């Protein structure tokens, strides 16, 4: 034990899962970063890793910051998700991810691009025939519900519940002190019962779910792993991309100079996507279990404690990004943590980027700008996004 680690740790007293902290998080994130790289959340008996360098290092150190005891802030979910791909460490995680990520690799999803482009072009043309549209329900939902839900391969009754299951399951990641967590637990239970009990014969042939069970038949993974991995396709495949898409429209509407810049130079789309995900990270945070005493800065995190990986907070770290609250699509932000980092980097990252690229390309060819008519957000324990974003798009022709 050193003198350095004996210093009193910084403490954050507000409720990190209150409606106010969720709907207006950025002042809280700044207060957390200013307090230190590791801050004690007094109301939740957990650490928050707040700054970019320290969070990136923690995410790259699964031996200390383990996922195997769960990534949620409550015991019921951590227990229920034992063995899920999100809640495992290597080597088990690597074996599962090898199978899970096959249909999500760039070479595999690339074959979807042409189909997506045709669908997106037709859909945007249809939206532009209206006086206004909802950039959430009418635009951001479109590709995930048109293509991704089909790729997962669930029967119709399962496809119809995917959005509710995803939102509810992510709400269940919060602490038991949050009413949203309790409601989410019931929805997550329903989703888990459905996906883990599914008859493989009912999955669409060649779908992602079908491929999991075929991998289990080959002995690459166990059947119970295939069943638990189904939730990995059901939950993250929709909401995160939907929220990033609507956030992109919101940011471009608020920053018309950046939309002009994108339209003049569509090659900026990849960096624009990184900037959207950095600035309005769709995932607030997941947690990790601290496997041994570990120092961050002048603070000692004790073995057995829980550490919250604050992706959205670290993505606005002044120590990494100049003027971090500014939306700048030319910014070099490839190292943002919105898709995670390390062995648990989002497996669907390439698909999400493809969907966003296709939508932005279709809009940039047809729209000169956006006017926000109405917007609304609902508090959510894990996801950051808009519930409604009514916009008027100004057509180029």
C-alpha positions as a printed NumPy array, in Angstrom:
array([[  0.   ,   0.   ,   0.   ],
       [  1.423,   3.374,  -0.943],
       [  0.744,   6.876,   0.342],
       [ -0.738,   7.65 ,  -3.054],
       [ -3.466,   5.009,  -2.785],
       [ -4.396,   6.041,   0.744],
       [ -5.774,   9.38 ,  -0.395],
       [ -9.479,   9.938,   0.157],
       [-11.305,   8.988,  -3.065],
       [-13.567,  11.527,  -4.784],
       [-17.264,  10.972,  -4.157],
       [-20.271,  11.695,  -6.413],
       [-23.417,  12.056,  -4.315],
       [-26.269,  12.57 ,  -6.868],
       [-28.31 ,   9.624,  -8.133],
       [-26.672,   8.641, -11.428],
       [-29.946,   6.962, -12.506],
       [-32.324,   9.817, -11.656],
       [-34.482,  11.216, -14.451],
       [-32.588,  14.511, -14.302],
       [-29.153,  12.892, -14.526],
       [-30.282,  10.766, -17.455],
       [-32.044,  13.467, -19.456],
       [-29.369,  16.119, -18.841],
       [-26.251,  14.005, -18.275],
       [-23.46 ,  16.211, -19.541],
       [-23.071,  18.533, -16.519],
       [-22.903,  15.401, -14.356],
       [-20.338,  13.809, -16.647],
       [-18.155,  16.909, -16.438],
       [-18.43 ,  16.952, -12.652],
       [-17.41 ,  13.304, -12.559],
       [-14.412,  13.84 , -14.862],
       [-13.329,  16.879, -12.875],
       [-13.537,  14.896,  -9.642],
       [-11.09 ,  12.258, -10.862],
       [-10.538,   9.283, -13.166],
       [-12.18 ,   6.944, -10.631],
       [-15.068,   8.339,  -8.581],
       [-17.177,   6.647,  -5.926],
       [-20.926,   6.713,  -6.68 ],
       [-22.196,   7.207,  -3.158],
       [-25.798,   6.185,  -3.804],
       [-24.876,   3.041,  -5.738],
       [-21.845,   1.586,  -3.934],
       [-19.847,   1.432,  -7.133],
       [-16.942,   3.128,  -8.841],
       [-17.283,   5.197, -12.007],
       [-14.388,   5.234, -14.476],
       [-14.791,   8.677, -15.983],
       [-11.912,   9.71 , -18.244],
       [-10.931,   8.512, -21.692],
       [ -7.389,   7.216, -21.049],
       [ -8.297,   5.408, -17.838],
       [-11.496,   3.929, -19.258],
       [ -9.752,   2.683, -22.391],
       [ -7.101,   1.071, -20.205],
       [ -9.742,  -0.543, -17.976],
       [-11.67 ,  -1.92 , -20.953],
       [ -8.405,  -3.363, -22.243],
       [ -7.734,  -5.087, -18.928],
       [-10.421,  -7.767, -18.499],
       [ -8.21 ,  -9.674, -16.06 ],
       [ -8.946,  -6.921, -13.517],
       [-12.23 ,  -5.538, -14.838],
       [-14.112,  -8.758, -15.464],
       [-17.38 ,  -9.305, -17.328],
       [-17.816, -12.863, -16.071],
       [-19.736, -11.758, -12.976],
       [-22.061,  -9.599, -15.009],
       [-22.12 ,  -6.163, -16.633],
       [-25.265,  -4.919, -14.92 ],
       [-25.862,  -3.026, -11.696],
       [-28.06 ,  -5.603,  -9.987],
       [-27.651,  -9.21 ,  -8.911],
       [-30.793, -10.665, -10.56 ],
       [-29.657,  -9.621, -14.05 ],
       [-26.037, -10.559, -13.445],
       [-27.161, -14.004, -12.301],
       [-29.661, -14.451, -15.127],
       [-27.068, -13.478, -17.75 ],
       [-24.353, -15.805, -16.478],
       [-22.796, -17.416, -19.544],
       [-24.222, -14.817, -21.931],
       [-21.623, -13.577, -24.422],
       [-21.759, -10.107, -22.851],
       [-21.054, -11.584, -19.413],
       [-18.089, -13.861, -20.086],
       [-14.318, -13.513, -20.189],
       [-11.788, -15.278, -22.39 ],
       [-11.286, -18.031, -23.303],
       [-15.042, -18.78 , -23.147],
       [-15.885, -15.366, -24.561],
       [-13.46 , -15.731, -27.468],
       [-14.969, -19.097, -28.436],
       [-18.486, -17.682, -28.383],
       [-17.589, -14.446, -30.153],
       [-15.861, -16.337, -32.967],
       [-19.229, -17.877, -33.849],
       [-21.4  , -14.907, -32.889],
       [-19.501, -12.364, -34.999],
       [-19.323, -14.349, -38.263],
       [-22.412, -12.796, -39.878],
       [-21.397,  -9.359, -38.578],
       [-17.966,  -9.064, -40.161],
       [-17.401,  -6.408, -42.874],
       [-17.031,  -8.945, -45.676],
       [-20.288, -10.652, -44.735],
       [-22.464,  -7.617, -44.183],
       [-21.023,  -5.93 , -47.263],
       [-23.327,  -7.998, -49.449],
       [-26.262,  -6.196, -47.811],
       [-25.092,  -2.775, -48.909],
       [-26.72 ,  -2.656, -52.334],
       [-30.072,  -3.829, -50.962],
       [-29.862,  -1.268, -48.16 ],
       [-29.017,   1.538, -50.577],
       [-32.039,   0.84 , -52.782],
       [-34.365,   0.596, -49.798],
       [-32.958,   3.74 , -48.188],
       [-33.179,   5.805, -51.394],
       [-36.813,   4.843, -51.969],
       [-37.691,   5.415, -48.331],
       [-36.075,   8.864, -48.16 ],
       [-37.871,   9.866, -51.366],
       [-41.136,   8.855, -49.733],
       [-40.373,  10.838, -46.582],
       [-39.52 ,  13.936, -48.6  ],
       [-42.988,  13.875, -50.155],
       [-44.37 ,  14.73 , -46.714],
       [-44.399,  18.125, -45.041],
       [-42.598,  16.579, -42.056],
       [-41.667,  13.2  , -40.597],
       [-40.487,  11.634, -37.359],
       [-36.755,  10.953, -37.682],
       [-37.115,   8.227, -35.035],
       [-40.166,   6.19 , -36.   ],
       [-40.172,   7.019, -39.722],
       [-36.432,   7.045, -40.44 ],
       [-34.228,   5.549, -37.714],
       [-36.443,   2.472, -37.323],
       [-36.463,   1.754, -41.04 ],
       [-33.338,  -0.305, -41.791],
       [-33.156,  -2.113, -38.426],
       [-36.78 ,  -3.214, -38.711],
       [-36.68 ,  -3.849, -42.477],
       [-33.438,  -5.805, -42.611],
       [-31.842,  -6.555, -39.253],
       [-34.891,  -8.064, -37.577],
       [-35.23 , -10.347, -40.593],
       [-31.569, -11.354, -40.419],
       [-31.92 , -12.459, -36.79 ],
       [-34.437, -14.997, -38.052],
       [-37.073, -15.052, -35.318],
       [-40.633, -16.09 , -36.191],
       [-43.103, -13.23 , -36.628],
       [-44.236, -13.255, -32.982],
       [-40.638, -12.776, -31.868],
       [-39.861, -10.079, -34.454],
       [-42.857,  -8.087, -33.276],
       [-41.466,  -8.017, -29.722],
       [-37.81 ,  -7.275, -30.487],
       [-37.984,  -3.52 , -29.927],
       [-39.786,  -3.889, -26.599],
       [-37.431,  -6.654, -25.489],
       [-34.348,  -4.636, -26.381],
       [-35.438,  -1.47 , -24.581],
       [-36.676,  -3.368, -21.542],
       [-33.591,  -5.532, -21.256],
       [-31.292,  -2.506, -21.35 ],
       [-33.427,  -0.773, -18.703],
       [-32.856,  -3.843, -16.525],
       [-29.109,  -3.081, -16.481],
       [-29.692,  -0.378, -13.85 ],
       [-29.706,  -0.605, -10.03 ],
       [-32.669,  -2.052,  -8.171],
       [-33.341,   1.409,  -6.726],
       [-34.635,   2.485, -10.151],
       [-38.277,   1.674, -10.972],
       [-37.201,   1.322, -14.605],
       [-34.934,  -1.543, -13.61 ],
       [-37.788,  -3.425, -11.972],
       [-40.011,  -3.012, -15.025],
       [-37.113,  -3.941, -17.28 ],
       [-36.43 ,  -7.124, -15.327],
       [-39.892,  -8.422, -16.185],
       [-39.407,  -7.637, -19.872],
       [-35.909,  -9.147, -19.887],
       [-37.294, -12.291, -18.293],
       [-39.924, -12.579, -21.021],
       [-37.27 , -12.111, -23.726],
       [-34.931, -14.658, -22.149],
       [-37.659, -17.274, -21.797],
       [-38.584, -16.813, -25.455],
       [-35.077, -16.847, -26.919],
       [-33.68 , -19.619, -24.721],
       [-36.711, -21.783, -25.301],
       [-36.995, -21.259, -29.032],
       [-37.373, -24.208, -31.391],
       [-34.4  , -23.962, -33.801],
       [-36.621, -25.344, -36.557],
       [-38.688, -22.139, -36.385],
       [-35.707, -19.916, -37.186],
       [-35.338, -18.753, -40.769],
       [-32.883, -20.918, -42.688],
       [-29.486, -19.237, -42.937],
       [-30.42 , -16.535, -40.405],
       [-28.091, -15.475, -37.63 ],
       [-30.029, -17.506, -35.094],
       [-30.052, -20.534, -37.371],
       [-26.276, -20.284, -37.783],
       [-25.82 , -20.351, -34.   ],
       [-27.629, -23.659, -33.688],
       [-25.79 , -25.102, -36.69 ],
       [-22.528, -24.142, -34.972],
       [-23.684, -25.98 , -31.859],
       [-24.466, -29.058, -33.952],
       [-20.889, -28.933, -35.237],
       [-19.58 , -28.767, -31.685],
       [-18.185, -25.245, -31.983],
       [-20.345, -24.062, -29.091],
       [-22.744, -25.769, -26.693],
       [-26.473, -25.638, -27.413],
       [-27.118, -23.711, -24.194],
       [-24.573, -21.135, -25.4  ],
       [-26.387, -20.832, -28.718],
       [-29.616, -20.17 , -26.845],
       [-28.095, -17.533, -24.562],
       [-26.331, -15.874, -27.517],
       [-29.671, -15.292, -29.231],
       [-30.248, -12.397, -26.813],
       [-27.061, -10.827, -28.135],
       [-28.728, -10.519, -31.535],
       [-32.151,  -9.517, -30.237],
       [-31.253,  -6.643, -27.892],
       [-28.293,  -4.626, -29.257],
       [-29.139,  -5.052, -32.944],
       [-31.916,  -2.458, -32.948],
       [-31.929,   0.228, -30.266],
       [-28.314,   1.307, -30.437],
       [-28.422,   1.887, -34.213],
       [-31.835,   3.536, -34.005],
       [-30.588,   5.953, -31.352],
       [-27.4  ,   6.768, -33.259],
       [-29.378,   7.472, -36.446],
       [-31.873,   9.826, -34.821],
       [-29.061,  11.503, -32.872],
       [-27.263,  12.135, -36.161],
       [-30.288,  13.952, -37.585],
       [-30.69 ,  15.913, -34.338],
       [-27.032,  16.977, -34.369],
       [-27.075,  17.969, -38.033],
       [-30.268,  19.968, -37.512],
       [-28.626,  21.777, -34.603],
       [-25.432,  22.304, -36.62 ],
       [-26.468,  23.114, -40.214],
       [-22.911,  24.115, -41.136],
       [-21.838,  20.523, -40.512],
       [-24.609,  19.212, -42.773],
       [-23.481,  21.598, -45.519],
       [-19.966,  20.277, -45.031],
       [-21.117,  16.658, -45.309],
       [-23.16 ,  17.31 , -48.441],
       [-20.169,  19.029, -50.051],
       [-17.861,  16.155, -49.102],
       [-19.624,  12.794, -48.591],
       [-16.215,  11.218, -47.891],
       [-16.62 ,  12.727, -44.418],
       [-19.423,  10.27 , -43.594],
       [-17.166,   7.77 , -41.731],
       [-15.708,  10.49 , -39.496],
       [-19.179,  12.017, -39.076],
       [-20.486,   8.692, -37.773],
       [-17.626,   8.465, -35.278],
       [-18.372,  12.012, -34.139],
       [-22.09 ,  11.285, -33.701],
       [-21.368,   8.179, -31.62 ],
       [-18.725,  10.058, -29.605],
       [-20.918,  13.047, -28.842],
       [-24.252,  11.239, -28.304],
       [-23.11 ,   7.771, -27.245],
       [-26.072,   5.365, -27.554],
       [-24.878,   3.355, -24.517],
       [-24.325,   5.275, -21.276],
       [-22.387,   2.626, -19.39 ],
       [-21.93 ,  -1.052, -18.544],
       [-20.321,  -2.277, -15.335],
       [-17.459,  -4.649, -14.527],
       [-16.423,  -6.669, -11.466],
       [-13.047,  -5.74 ,  -9.957],
       [-11.134,  -9.002,  -9.476],
       [ -8.258,  -7.62 ,  -7.366],
       [ -7.137,  -4.431,  -5.671],
       [ -6.233,  -1.974,  -8.42 ],
       [ -5.039,   1.617,  -8.5  ],
       [ -6.44 ,   4.262, -10.844],
       [ -4.734,   7.58 , -10.343],
       [ -4.545,   8.15 ,  -6.598],
       [ -7.486,   5.872,  -5.847],
       [ -7.524,   2.234,  -4.847],
       [-10.406,   0.125,  -6.159],
       [-10.842,  -2.825,  -3.842],
       [-11.327,  -6.402,  -4.965],
       [-15.003,  -7.316,  -5.118],
       [-16.237,  -3.829,  -5.935],
       [-18.132,  -2.911,  -9.06 ],
       [-16.871,  -0.359, -11.575],
       [-19.102,   1.451, -14.043],
       [-17.515,   1.993, -17.439],
       [-18.794,   5.478, -18.388],
       [-18.491,   5.412, -22.195],
       [-20.587,   8.535, -22.728],
       [-18.67 ,  10.472, -20.074],
       [-15.208,   9.526, -21.354],
       [-16.206,  10.389, -24.925],
       [-16.428,  14.067, -23.901],
       [-13.164,  14.102, -21.979],
       [-11.397,  17.436, -22.383],
       [ -8.089,  15.666, -21.844],
       [ -8.557,  13.749, -25.081],
       [-10.747,  15.942, -27.314],
       [-10.357,  19.66 , -27.838],
       [-13.643,  21.505, -27.277],
       [-15.364,  18.13 , -26.73 ],
       [-18.934,  19.433, -26.642],
       [-18.628,  20.767, -30.186],
       [-19.972,  18.704, -33.1  ],
       [-17.18 ,  18.57 , -35.685],
       [-17.482,  15.936, -38.407],
       [-13.865,  16.492, -39.42 ],
       [-12.616,  15.6  , -35.959],
       [-10.322,  12.595, -35.607],
       [-12.445,  10.588, -33.179],
       [-11.786,   7.014, -34.257],
       [-10.662,   6.179, -30.728],
       [-14.032,   7.053, -29.174],
       [-15.425,   4.453, -26.796],
       [-19.027,   4.485, -27.989],
       [-18.637,   0.951, -29.346],
       [-16.589,  -0.144, -26.341],
       [-12.987,  -1.28 , -26.564],
       [-10.976,  -4.465, -26.181],
       [-12.375,  -7.984, -26.287],
       [-15.923,  -6.716, -25.745],
       [-15.896,  -4.156, -28.56 ],
       [-19.405,  -4.131, -30.054],
       [-19.657,  -7.079, -32.444],
       [-22.324,  -5.257, -34.462],
       [-20.237,  -2.13 , -34.957],
       [-19.665,  -2.715, -38.676],
       [-23.354,  -3.307, -39.324],
       [-24.328,  -0.194, -37.381],
       [-21.834,   1.889, -39.346],
       [-23.128,   0.473, -42.628],
       [-26.736,   1.324, -41.756],
       [-25.761,   4.851, -40.734],
       [-23.647,   5.299, -43.861],
       [-26.438,   4.248, -46.185],
       [-28.979,   6.545, -44.522],
       [-26.638,   9.55 , -44.499],
       [-25.677,   8.986, -48.142],
       [-29.315,   8.865, -49.205],
       [-30.112,  12.032, -47.26 ],
       [-27.027,  13.955, -48.421],
       [-28.042,  13.433, -52.054],
       [-31.546,  14.758, -51.456],
       [-31.691,  17.089, -48.455],
       [-30.204,  20.56 , -47.973],
       [-31.029,  20.79 , -44.281],
       [-33.339,  19.894, -41.396],
       [-35.667,  21.955, -39.229],
       [-36.69 ,  20.493, -35.879],
       [-40.412,  20.925, -35.22 ],
       [-40.73 ,  18.817, -32.084],
       [-38.567,  16.516, -29.98 ],
       [-38.946,  14.373, -26.888],
       [-36.797,  12.065, -24.79 ],
       [-37.758,   9.466, -22.22 ],
       [-35.35 ,   8.56 , -19.418],
       [-33.717,   5.161, -19.899],
       [-31.252,   3.455, -17.604],
       [-28.743,   2.493, -20.303],
       [-29.687,   3.951, -23.679],
       [-29.351,   7.554, -24.809],
       [-31.7  ,   8.529, -27.598],
       [-34.776,  10.377, -28.715],
       [-38.317,   9.093, -28.399],
       [-39.547,  11.52 , -31.05 ],
       [-37.874,  13.937, -33.456],
       [-40.276,  15.632, -35.84 ],
       [-38.348,  17.372, -38.609],
       [-39.002,  19.199, -41.836],
       [-36.407,  18.247, -44.438],
       [-35.576,  20.763, -47.133],
       [-35.335,  18.882, -50.401],
       [-32.492,  19.672, -52.806],
       [-34.793,  19.264, -55.817]])
